[in-house]
Short mmCIF file of C-alpha atoms and ligand atoms in Angstrom, two decimals:
data_model
loop_
_atom_site.label_atom_id
_atom_site.label_comp_id
_atom_site.label_asym_id
_atom_site.label_seq_id
_atom_site.Cartn_x
_atom_site.Cartn_y
_atom_site.Cartn_z
CA UNK A 403 -0.04 -0.04 -0.04
CA UNK A 404 1.53 3.36 -1.12
CA UNK A 405 2.28 5.57 1.91
CA UNK A 406 -0.28 8.19 2.51
CA UNK A 407 0.91 11.76 1.78
CA UNK A 408 -1.03 14.78 3.16
CA UNK A 409 -2.31 17.01 0.46
CA UNK A 410 -4.06 19.73 2.51
CA UNK A 411 -3.77 20.99 6.06
CA UNK A 412 -6.42 21.53 8.73
CA UNK A 413 -6.01 23.93 11.67
CA UNK A 414 -7.74 23.19 14.91
CA UNK A 415 -8.21 26.36 17.01
CA UNK A 416 -9.07 25.74 20.64
CA UNK A 417 -10.76 28.26 22.84
CA UNK A 418 -7.69 28.23 25.24
CA UNK A 419 -5.70 29.75 22.38
CA UNK A 420 -4.03 26.58 21.29
CA UNK A 421 -3.71 26.08 17.45
CA UNK A 422 -2.92 22.64 16.11
CA UNK A 423 -2.12 22.00 12.50
CA UNK A 424 -3.28 18.58 11.19
CA UNK A 425 -2.53 16.79 7.97
CA UNK A 426 -5.37 16.01 5.55
CA UNK A 427 -5.00 12.76 3.51
CA UNK A 428 -6.64 12.64 0.11
CA UNK A 429 -8.76 9.63 -0.97
CA UNK A 430 -8.76 8.45 -4.63
CA UNK A 431 -12.58 8.59 -4.28
CA UNK A 432 -14.92 10.00 -1.64
CA UNK A 433 -14.09 11.82 1.57
CA UNK A 434 -10.54 12.98 2.54
CA UNK A 435 -9.42 12.29 6.07
CA UNK A 436 -7.95 14.55 8.72
CA UNK A 437 -4.93 12.82 10.42
CA UNK A 438 -5.37 13.24 14.11
CA UNK A 439 -2.40 11.07 15.44
CA UNK A 440 -0.57 14.11 16.87
CA UNK A 441 -3.58 15.15 19.15
CA UNK A 442 -2.33 12.65 21.81
CA UNK A 443 0.82 14.81 22.32
CA UNK A 444 -1.55 17.74 22.92
CA UNK A 445 -3.48 15.60 25.53
CA UNK A 446 -6.56 15.43 23.24
CA UNK A 447 -8.53 12.50 21.79
CA UNK A 448 -11.11 12.63 19.11
CA UNK A 449 -14.62 11.29 20.13
CA UNK A 450 -16.78 9.57 17.42
CA UNK A 451 -19.37 7.11 18.78
CA UNK A 452 -19.97 4.35 16.32
CA UNK A 453 -16.89 5.69 14.31
CA UNK A 454 -19.39 7.17 11.95
CA UNK A 455 -16.78 9.92 10.85
CA UNK A 456 -13.62 7.97 11.37
CA UNK A 457 -11.44 6.15 8.75
CA UNK A 458 -10.30 2.90 10.45
CA UNK A 459 -7.67 2.29 7.76
CA UNK A 460 -6.59 2.85 4.22
CA UNK A 461 -8.01 0.34 1.74
CA UNK A 462 -8.19 -0.20 -2.00
CA UNK A 463 -10.66 -3.10 -1.99
CA UNK A 464 -14.18 -1.52 -1.90
CA UNK A 465 -15.51 1.95 -2.30
CA UNK A 466 -19.02 3.06 -1.21
CA UNK A 467 -20.65 6.42 -2.07
CA UNK A 468 -23.57 6.52 0.38
CA UNK A 469 -25.18 9.68 -1.05
CA UNK A 470 -25.10 8.32 -4.67
CA UNK A 471 -25.79 4.75 -3.76
CA UNK A 472 -22.60 3.51 -5.41
CA UNK A 473 -20.63 0.33 -4.61
CA UNK A 474 -17.37 -0.50 -6.41
CA UNK A 475 -15.28 -3.60 -5.91
CA UNK A 476 -11.75 -2.61 -7.07
CA UNK A 477 -13.46 -0.11 -9.21
CA UNK A 478 -16.17 -2.28 -10.72
CA UNK A 479 -19.83 -1.31 -10.07
CA UNK A 480 -21.63 -4.10 -8.05
CA UNK A 481 -24.51 -4.48 -10.54
CA UNK A 482 -22.13 -5.13 -13.46
CA UNK A 483 -20.34 -7.77 -11.38
CA UNK A 484 -23.61 -9.37 -10.25
CA UNK A 485 -25.09 -9.68 -13.65
CA UNK A 486 -22.01 -10.47 -15.56
CA UNK A 487 -19.55 -12.26 -13.49
CA UNK A 488 -19.63 -15.24 -10.97
CA UNK A 489 -18.89 -15.16 -7.22
CA UNK A 490 -15.48 -16.69 -7.82
CA UNK A 491 -14.61 -14.10 -10.39
CA UNK A 492 -15.49 -11.50 -7.74
CA UNK A 493 -13.53 -13.32 -5.01
CA UNK A 494 -10.48 -13.47 -7.21
CA UNK A 495 -10.95 -9.76 -7.95
CA UNK A 496 -11.15 -8.79 -4.18
CA UNK A 497 -8.26 -10.93 -3.24
CA UNK A 498 -5.91 -10.17 -6.13
CA UNK A 499 -7.04 -6.86 -7.46
CA UNK A 500 -7.91 -7.86 -10.96
CA UNK A 501 -10.59 -9.98 -12.51
CA UNK A 502 -9.31 -13.49 -13.64
CA UNK A 503 -8.98 -14.54 -17.18
CA UNK A 504 -10.37 -18.02 -18.15
CA UNK A 505 -7.15 -19.83 -17.19
CA UNK A 506 -6.74 -18.05 -13.87
CA UNK A 507 -10.32 -18.70 -12.99
CA UNK A 508 -10.07 -22.35 -13.82
CA UNK A 509 -6.93 -22.66 -11.67
CA UNK A 510 -8.65 -20.71 -8.79
CA UNK A 511 -11.68 -22.99 -8.83
CA UNK A 512 -9.58 -26.05 -8.97
CA UNK A 513 -7.59 -24.99 -6.00
CA UNK A 514 -10.73 -24.24 -4.05
CA UNK A 515 -12.21 -27.63 -4.96
CA UNK A 516 -9.09 -29.33 -3.57
CA UNK A 517 -9.81 -27.76 -0.19
CA UNK A 518 -13.65 -28.07 -0.04
CA UNK A 519 -13.54 -31.01 2.38
CA UNK A 520 -13.09 -30.48 6.09
CA UNK A 521 -11.18 -32.94 8.38
CA UNK A 522 -13.47 -35.80 9.25
CA UNK A 523 -12.98 -34.84 12.93
CA UNK A 524 -15.53 -32.01 12.21
CA UNK A 525 -18.34 -34.53 12.20
CA UNK A 526 -17.47 -34.84 15.98
CA UNK A 527 -17.54 -31.10 16.48
CA UNK A 528 -21.03 -30.95 15.26
CA UNK A 529 -22.13 -33.90 17.44
CA UNK A 530 -21.31 -31.71 20.38
CA UNK A 531 -24.19 -29.36 19.61
CA UNK A 532 -27.86 -29.61 20.15
CA UNK A 533 -29.69 -30.09 16.84
CA UNK A 534 -31.56 -26.76 17.43
CA UNK A 535 -28.42 -24.68 18.06
CA UNK A 536 -28.50 -21.47 16.16
CA UNK A 537 -26.34 -22.06 12.98
CA UNK A 538 -24.41 -18.83 13.57
CA UNK A 539 -23.31 -20.16 16.96
CA UNK A 540 -22.13 -23.29 15.27
CA UNK A 541 -20.38 -21.32 12.53
CA UNK A 542 -18.56 -19.22 15.08
CA UNK A 543 -17.28 -22.38 16.65
CA UNK A 544 -16.54 -24.12 13.36
CA UNK A 545 -14.37 -21.22 12.04
CA UNK A 546 -12.49 -21.11 15.28
CA UNK A 547 -12.05 -24.91 15.10
CA UNK A 548 -10.41 -24.41 11.75
CA UNK A 549 -7.73 -22.56 13.62
CA UNK A 550 -7.13 -25.75 15.61
CA UNK A 551 -6.47 -27.65 12.37
CA UNK A 552 -4.44 -25.15 10.48
CA UNK A 553 -1.76 -23.38 12.48
CA UNK A 554 1.26 -23.95 10.19
CA UNK A 555 0.19 -20.41 9.08
CA UNK A 556 3.02 -19.02 11.30
CA UNK A 557 5.94 -21.12 9.88
CA UNK A 558 5.26 -20.93 6.19
CA UNK A 559 6.35 -18.20 3.78
CA UNK A 560 3.75 -15.45 4.71
CA UNK A 561 2.58 -14.86 1.15
CA UNK A 562 2.08 -18.50 0.52
CA UNK A 563 0.47 -19.01 3.95
CA UNK A 564 -1.99 -15.99 3.29
CA UNK A 565 -2.93 -17.52 -0.16
CA UNK A 566 -3.61 -20.89 1.39
CA UNK A 567 -5.65 -19.54 4.17
CA UNK A 568 -7.80 -17.52 1.79
CA UNK A 569 -8.40 -20.59 -0.39
CA UNK A 570 -9.18 -22.73 2.66
CA UNK A 571 -11.70 -20.27 3.96
CA UNK A 572 -13.44 -19.79 0.68
CA UNK A 573 -13.61 -23.52 0.16
CA UNK A 574 -14.55 -24.70 3.60
CA UNK A 575 -17.26 -22.13 4.59
CA UNK A 576 -19.84 -23.63 2.16
CA UNK A 577 -19.03 -27.08 3.42
CA UNK A 578 -19.44 -26.04 7.02
CA UNK A 579 -22.57 -23.98 6.27
CA UNK A 580 -24.23 -27.04 4.64
CA UNK A 581 -23.14 -29.24 7.51
CA UNK A 582 -24.89 -26.87 10.02
CA UNK A 583 -28.15 -27.22 8.01
CA UNK A 584 -27.80 -31.01 7.60
CA UNK A 585 -27.02 -31.51 11.24
CA UNK A 586 -29.94 -29.30 12.33
CA UNK A 587 -32.41 -31.58 10.33
CA UNK A 588 -30.75 -34.86 11.18
CA UNK A 589 -29.76 -35.61 7.66
CA UNK A 590 -26.37 -37.08 6.60
CA UNK A 591 -23.65 -34.61 5.48
CA UNK A 592 -23.14 -34.57 1.74
CA UNK A 593 -19.58 -34.43 0.39
CA UNK A 594 -18.60 -31.68 -2.05
CA UNK A 595 -18.92 -32.17 -5.68
CA UNK A 596 -15.98 -30.82 -7.83
CA UNK A 597 -17.80 -30.80 -11.08
CA UNK A 598 -20.41 -28.40 -9.89
CA UNK A 599 -19.98 -24.63 -9.72
CA UNK A 600 -19.30 -22.96 -6.39
CA UNK A 601 -23.07 -22.18 -5.84
CA UNK A 602 -24.16 -25.47 -7.44
CA UNK A 603 -22.02 -27.45 -5.06
CA UNK A 604 -23.35 -25.51 -2.08
CA UNK A 605 -26.98 -26.10 -3.13
CA UNK A 606 -26.02 -29.88 -3.62
CA UNK A 607 -24.53 -30.09 -0.13
CA UNK A 608 -27.47 -28.31 1.33
CA UNK A 609 -30.31 -30.26 -0.47
CA UNK A 610 -29.07 -33.47 -1.98
CA UNK A 611 -29.46 -36.84 -0.11
CA UNK A 612 -27.57 -40.14 -0.68
CA UNK A 613 -30.89 -41.67 -1.76
CA UNK A 614 -31.37 -40.04 -5.16
CA UNK A 615 -29.69 -37.88 -7.83
CA UNK A 616 -29.76 -34.21 -7.22
CA UNK A 617 -30.07 -31.85 -10.25
CA UNK A 618 -29.17 -28.22 -9.58
CA UNK A 619 -31.75 -25.77 -10.97
CA UNK A 620 -29.72 -23.28 -13.09
CA UNK A 621 -31.98 -20.27 -12.17
CA UNK A 622 -31.59 -21.05 -8.39
CA UNK A 623 -27.85 -21.64 -8.90
CA UNK A 624 -27.48 -18.26 -10.58
CA UNK A 625 -29.52 -16.60 -7.86
CA UNK A 626 -27.48 -18.30 -5.12
CA UNK A 627 -24.21 -17.16 -6.82
CA UNK A 628 -25.47 -13.67 -7.12
CA UNK A 629 -26.49 -13.57 -3.51
CA UNK A 630 -22.94 -14.59 -2.56
CA UNK A 631 -21.55 -11.75 -4.78
CA UNK A 632 -23.94 -9.16 -3.31
CA UNK A 633 -22.70 -9.99 0.18
CA UNK A 634 -18.99 -10.39 -0.75
CA UNK A 635 -17.54 -7.15 0.75
CA UNK A 636 -18.77 -3.67 1.86
CA UNK A 637 -15.92 -1.45 3.16
CA UNK A 638 -15.36 -1.13 6.88
CA UNK A 639 -18.81 -2.42 8.06
CA UNK A 640 -19.15 -3.73 11.56
CA UNK A 641 -17.92 -7.40 10.96
CA UNK A 642 -15.06 -6.35 8.67
CA UNK A 643 -13.80 -3.74 11.09
CA UNK A 644 -14.12 -6.47 13.81
CA UNK A 645 -12.00 -8.85 11.70
CA UNK A 646 -9.36 -6.00 11.35
CA UNK A 647 -9.47 -5.25 14.98
CA UNK A 648 -8.93 -8.73 16.07
CA UNK A 649 -6.41 -9.38 13.18
CA UNK A 650 -4.31 -6.42 14.30
CA UNK A 651 -2.88 -8.32 17.30
CA UNK A 652 -1.76 -11.17 14.91
CA UNK A 653 -3.80 -14.23 15.95
CA UNK A 654 -4.63 -17.19 13.71
CA UNK A 655 -6.63 -15.91 10.74
CA UNK A 656 -9.39 -18.49 11.24
CA UNK A 657 -9.97 -17.02 14.68
CA UNK A 658 -10.21 -13.57 13.07
CA UNK A 659 -13.02 -14.83 10.77
CA UNK A 660 -14.83 -16.18 13.71
CA UNK A 661 -14.96 -12.62 15.18
CA UNK A 662 -16.44 -11.46 11.86
CA UNK A 663 -19.15 -14.13 12.04
CA UNK A 664 -19.95 -13.11 15.61
CA UNK A 665 -20.32 -9.43 14.70
CA UNK A 666 -22.42 -10.23 11.65
CA UNK A 667 -24.86 -12.25 13.67
CA UNK A 668 -26.39 -9.09 15.26
CA UNK A 669 -29.90 -7.97 14.00
CA UNK A 670 -28.35 -4.48 13.40
CA UNK A 671 -25.96 -6.06 10.85
CA UNK A 672 -26.13 -9.37 8.99
CA UNK A 673 -28.79 -10.69 11.36
CA UNK A 674 -31.26 -8.17 9.73
CA UNK A 675 -32.10 -10.62 6.81
CA UNK A 676 -33.48 -13.19 9.45
CA UNK A 677 -35.09 -10.33 11.34
CA UNK A 678 -36.60 -8.95 8.08
CA UNK A 679 -38.29 -12.08 6.99
CA UNK A 680 -39.75 -12.49 10.52
CA UNK A 681 -40.96 -8.97 10.31
CA UNK A 682 -42.69 -9.42 6.92
CA UNK A 683 -44.21 -12.68 8.30
CA UNK A 684 -45.48 -10.79 11.34
CA UNK A 685 -47.01 -8.07 9.13
CA UNK A 686 -48.54 -10.85 7.06
CA UNK A 687 -50.92 -8.87 4.91
CA UNK A 688 -50.64 -5.46 3.15
CA UNK A 689 -53.53 -3.98 5.15
CA UNK A 690 -51.39 -4.33 8.41
CA UNK A 691 -48.42 -2.28 7.01
CA UNK A 692 -49.64 1.16 8.30
CA UNK A 693 -49.67 -0.32 11.87
CA UNK A 694 -45.97 -1.26 11.57
CA UNK A 695 -44.94 1.95 9.75
CA UNK A 696 -46.39 3.82 12.76
CA UNK A 697 -44.55 1.63 15.21
CA UNK A 698 -41.24 2.11 13.30
CA UNK A 699 -41.73 5.90 13.66
CA UNK A 700 -42.71 5.69 17.34
CA UNK A 701 -39.67 6.71 19.53
CA UNK A 702 -41.20 4.83 22.35
CA UNK A 703 -41.33 1.67 20.35
CA UNK A 704 -38.03 -0.14 19.79
CA UNK A 705 -39.41 -1.71 16.70
CA UNK A 706 -37.51 -0.70 13.43
CA UNK A 707 -38.14 -1.65 9.94
CA UNK A 708 -35.71 -4.58 9.32
CA UNK A 709 -33.92 -4.40 6.02
CA UNK A 710 -34.38 -0.55 6.01
CA UNK A 711 -31.82 2.09 6.74
CA UNK A 712 -28.11 2.01 6.48
CA UNK A 713 -25.15 3.81 8.31
CA UNK A 714 -23.61 4.66 5.00
CA UNK A 715 -26.27 4.58 2.19
CA UNK A 716 -28.53 7.61 2.31
CA UNK A 717 -29.78 6.39 -1.02
CA UNK A 718 -31.03 3.09 -2.42
CA UNK A 719 -28.50 0.30 -1.63
CA UNK A 720 -27.40 -0.75 -5.06
CA UNK A 721 -27.37 -4.39 -3.93
CA UNK A 722 -31.04 -4.12 -2.94
CA UNK A 723 -31.96 -3.26 -6.56
CA UNK A 724 -30.15 -6.40 -7.78
CA UNK A 725 -31.65 -8.47 -4.97
CA UNK A 726 -35.14 -7.28 -5.95
CA UNK A 727 -34.70 -8.22 -9.55
CA UNK A 728 -33.27 -11.59 -8.58
CA UNK A 729 -36.27 -12.07 -6.23
CA UNK A 730 -38.71 -11.70 -9.14
CA UNK A 731 -36.57 -14.15 -11.23
CA UNK A 732 -36.64 -16.85 -8.67
CA UNK A 733 -40.29 -16.58 -7.65
CA UNK A 734 -41.25 -16.65 -11.34
CA UNK A 735 -39.03 -19.68 -12.01
CA UNK A 736 -40.49 -21.55 -9.03
CA UNK A 737 -44.02 -20.36 -9.76
CA UNK A 738 -44.20 -18.94 -6.16
CA UNK A 739 -46.54 -16.06 -5.43
CA UNK A 740 -45.67 -15.47 -1.75
CA UNK A 741 -47.65 -12.81 0.01
CA UNK A 742 -44.34 -11.78 1.55
CA UNK A 743 -43.18 -10.21 -1.72
CA UNK A 744 -46.41 -8.18 -1.93
CA UNK A 745 -45.95 -7.05 1.62
CA UNK A 746 -42.36 -6.17 1.00
CA UNK A 747 -43.04 -4.30 -2.14
CA UNK A 748 -45.98 -2.26 -0.71
CA UNK A 749 -43.94 -1.69 2.46
CA UNK A 750 -41.21 -0.28 0.24
CA UNK A 751 -43.67 1.87 -1.69
CA UNK A 752 -45.32 3.28 1.41
CA UNK A 753 -42.11 3.87 3.29
CA UNK A 754 -40.43 5.65 0.39
CA UNK A 755 -43.30 8.09 0.16
CA UNK A 756 -43.43 8.77 3.89
CA UNK A 757 -41.70 11.98 5.16
CA UNK A 758 -40.19 10.17 8.22
CA UNK A 759 -38.22 7.78 5.99
CA UNK A 760 -37.57 10.40 3.24
CA UNK A 761 -36.14 12.92 5.78
CA UNK A 762 -33.95 10.30 7.35
CA UNK A 763 -32.97 8.96 3.99
CA UNK A 764 -33.89 5.47 4.94
CA UNK A 765 -34.08 3.05 1.99
CA UNK A 766 -34.22 -0.72 1.54
CA UNK A 767 -30.79 -2.30 2.11
CA UNK A 768 -29.27 -5.55 1.00
CA UNK A 769 -31.27 -7.54 3.71
CA UNK A 770 -34.75 -6.33 2.50
CA UNK A 771 -35.32 -8.82 -0.30
CA UNK A 772 -32.73 -11.50 0.34
CA UNK A 773 -34.86 -13.37 2.82
CA UNK A 774 -37.70 -13.80 0.32
CA UNK A 775 -35.31 -15.45 -2.21
CA UNK A 776 -33.64 -17.62 0.39
CA UNK A 777 -36.98 -18.71 1.75
CA UNK A 778 -38.24 -19.56 -1.76
CA UNK A 779 -34.97 -21.54 -2.42
CA UNK A 780 -35.88 -23.62 0.67
CA UNK A 781 -33.26 -22.29 3.11
CA UNK A 782 -34.51 -21.98 6.60
CA UNK A 783 -34.70 -18.50 8.27
CA UNK A 784 -32.07 -19.51 10.82
CA UNK A 785 -29.60 -20.08 7.99
CA UNK A 786 -30.06 -16.67 6.33
CA UNK A 787 -27.24 -14.98 8.28
CA UNK A 788 -25.03 -17.93 7.57
CA UNK A 789 -25.49 -17.36 3.83
CA UNK A 790 -24.46 -13.75 4.47
CA UNK A 791 -21.38 -14.96 6.36
CA UNK A 792 -20.60 -17.38 3.48
CA UNK A 793 -20.66 -14.53 0.91
CA UNK A 794 -18.81 -12.09 3.21
CA UNK A 795 -15.95 -14.46 3.94
CA UNK A 796 -13.97 -13.28 0.96
CA UNK A 797 -14.32 -9.67 2.06
CA UNK A 798 -13.16 -10.46 5.48
CA UNK A 799 -10.28 -12.38 4.08
CA UNK A 800 -9.32 -9.59 1.51
CA UNK A 801 -9.29 -7.06 4.44
CA UNK A 802 -7.33 -9.38 6.70
CA UNK A 803 -4.72 -9.79 3.84
CA UNK A 804 -4.61 -6.10 3.21
CA UNK A 805 -4.05 -5.40 6.87
CA UNK A 806 -1.20 -7.89 6.87
CA UNK A 807 0.55 -6.13 3.94
CA UNK A 808 1.35 -3.20 6.46
CA UNK A 809 3.52 -3.41 9.52
CA UNK A 810 1.15 -4.62 12.37
CA UNK A 811 -0.34 -1.61 14.15
CA UNK A 812 -2.60 -2.91 16.90
CA UNK A 813 -6.09 -1.40 16.98
CA UNK A 814 -6.17 0.20 20.46
CA UNK A 815 -8.70 3.02 20.66
CA UNK A 816 -8.85 5.24 23.88
CA UNK A 817 -11.86 6.57 25.69
CA UNK A 818 -13.46 9.53 27.54
CA UNK A 819 -13.18 8.49 31.19
CA UNK A 820 -16.20 9.58 33.27
CA UNK A 821 -15.67 7.28 36.34
CA UNK A 822 -14.38 8.10 39.81
CA UNK A 823 -11.27 10.07 40.30
CA UNK A 824 -8.65 8.25 42.47
CA UNK A 825 -9.99 7.31 45.87
CA UNK A 826 -8.69 4.95 48.62
CA UNK A 827 -10.11 2.18 50.75
CA UNK A 828 -10.99 3.66 54.14
C1 LIG B 1552 -26.08 -4.51 6.93
O1 LIG B 1552 -22.27 -1.26 7.36
C2 LIG B 1552 -22.63 -2.06 6.43
O2 LIG B 1552 -22.16 -1.85 5.31
C3 LIG B 1552 -23.59 -3.12 6.78
C4 LIG B 1552 -24.00 -4.00 5.57
C5 LIG B 1552 -22.93 -4.74 4.94
O3 LIG B 1552 -22.99 -5.21 3.82
O4 LIG B 1552 -21.97 -5.15 5.72
O5 LIG B 1552 -24.47 -3.10 4.57
C6 LIG B 1552 -25.09 -5.01 6.01
O6 LIG B 1552 -25.80 -4.55 8.10
C7 LIG B 1552 -27.29 -3.54 6.38
C8 LIG B 1552 -28.09 -3.03 7.55
C9 LIG B 1552 -29.01 -4.13 8.12
N1 LIG B 1552 -29.60 -3.71 9.36
C10 LIG B 1552 -31.02 -3.41 9.30
O7 LIG B 1552 -31.72 -3.49 8.35
C11 LIG B 1552 -31.57 -3.18 10.71
C12 LIG B 1552 -32.53 -1.98 10.59
N2 LIG B 1552 -31.66 -0.78 10.28
C13 LIG B 1552 -31.37 0.10 11.41
O8 LIG B 1552 -31.10 -0.68 12.63
C14 LIG B 1552 -30.29 1.03 11.01
O9 LIG B 1552 -30.77 1.75 9.96
C15 LIG B 1552 -28.88 0.80 10.90
C16 LIG B 1552 -28.31 0.10 12.17
C17 LIG B 1552 -28.62 0.01 9.74
C18 LIG B 1552 -28.12 2.14 10.66
O10 LIG B 1552 -28.33 2.80 11.91
P1 LIG B 1552 -27.64 4.28 12.02
O11 LIG B 1552 -26.83 4.72 10.86
O12 LIG B 1552 -26.92 4.18 13.31
O13 LIG B 1552 -28.79 5.17 12.01
P2 LIG B 1552 -29.39 5.81 13.29
O14 LIG B 1552 -29.64 4.72 14.34
O15 LIG B 1552 -28.57 7.02 13.69
O16 LIG B 1552 -30.81 6.30 12.77
C19 LIG B 1552 -31.07 7.57 12.38
C20 LIG B 1552 -32.55 7.80 12.35
C21 LIG B 1552 -32.97 7.63 13.79
O17 LIG B 1552 -34.18 8.43 14.02
P3 LIG B 1552 -33.95 9.83 14.80
O18 LIG B 1552 -33.28 9.47 16.03
O19 LIG B 1552 -33.13 10.69 13.80
O20 LIG B 1552 -35.42 10.38 14.92
O21 LIG B 1552 -33.23 6.92 11.54
C22 LIG B 1552 -34.07 6.08 12.33
C23 LIG B 1552 -33.46 6.13 13.75
O22 LIG B 1552 -34.54 5.87 14.70
N3 LIG B 1552 -33.89 4.71 11.75
C24 LIG B 1552 -34.95 3.94 11.51
C25 LIG B 1552 -34.32 2.78 10.96
N4 LIG B 1552 -33.12 2.99 10.75
C26 LIG B 1552 -32.76 4.27 11.27
N5 LIG B 1552 -36.25 4.05 11.75
C27 LIG B 1552 -36.97 2.98 11.54
N6 LIG B 1552 -36.58 1.79 10.84
C28 LIG B 1552 -35.28 1.74 10.63
N7 LIG B 1552 -34.78 0.57 10.05
#
């Protein structure tokens, strides 16, 4: 990563007469950033709850323009990638910086296939859980368990070790996710199939049984692949910055990914897709929408419209547009006319014409339509955030690798202390 060079200066004038000059670093796209490192010498911190105005790091992987509703992966718009490339194309792009040619993609896929299987010991890991354990709890454990199997990370050539870690995670997350599902329904685990696409293999491991041939539906396969792409990476969101925070102290990378899975689980983040479908089911019919819109606007009611709003997007989430189109494709292919889609579309129409949502620039986000597609495919609600984690793994790994390109600087924020001053036991 080229060193950052200040292009502008900022002057901080304090009412006690102090004047502090600060560097301003220029981004290639989007906001510039004021460097505040020297404030500590002045006995000052910045305070930015939720880090809404703080650049955690320098990165060249993904760019988001929240006002314009733009999402670029290494410069390519998300809709172009989602409609014209596969998830493995996008994963290669995020990890290596360029889209793969045919040969490179073939070699990348072959390498991933060779790492699809997990150690047979993992079947014992699953047997330690209740059948009704939440799959995200199991995935947190399974990702950490990978750290128990792969710790040669430290003694290999770092570049080679990083490559192998990336491949192992991309390859094994679908296998572990499908094992979570099979275990929860008491069905046998299905082994990966090298001849299938990445998404096709996942669908096979999820829905095939040893008793009969399983044919992947190409429309569902494409939709599944597109869902992985739409979740691949998203700048410094809560789970990605969690991965960076944990990775900054240098632990095993699989443990870092486990931190990302834990953060993603929350209903304010990746857990919103599960919460959104439950909300749509609770609303049930179009005539009940006004009641829920009123609740979302009521400050005394903790209810929020799940799948709506975003910390960065103050415009339509570009992923939600692709997801909505994919939703129509899948429901048409399967001949499903779920009332949930009618409720979702009417909810979107009403909310986008309501001053409360317009003033706060609240639009549907990536989680608003994804649950309807996943439910139509036959994926249980409890697995929705696992699907998100599956797609996001490459984004976490790409950020983990980018962080490791720089000398390790541990993430160690400070605080505004408002507790007792020193006192002594009487
Ligand atoms: C993801 O960061 C990422 O990039 C995340 C993600 C990714 O790919 O990694 O894009 C994936 O997590 C998408 C977001 C999924 N979460 C949800 O859909 C849950 C519902 N959304 C909200 O919880 C909320 O919108 C957040 C958490 C997403 C964003 O919250 P912010 O930016 O902290 O907004 P805020 O809480 O400051 O709200 C601003 C105002 C408040 O009203 P006022 O106090 O100004 O009167 O908007 C209101 C909020 O009450 N508001 C909502 C709302 N979201 C915000 N009101 C009703 N319904 C909502 N969903």
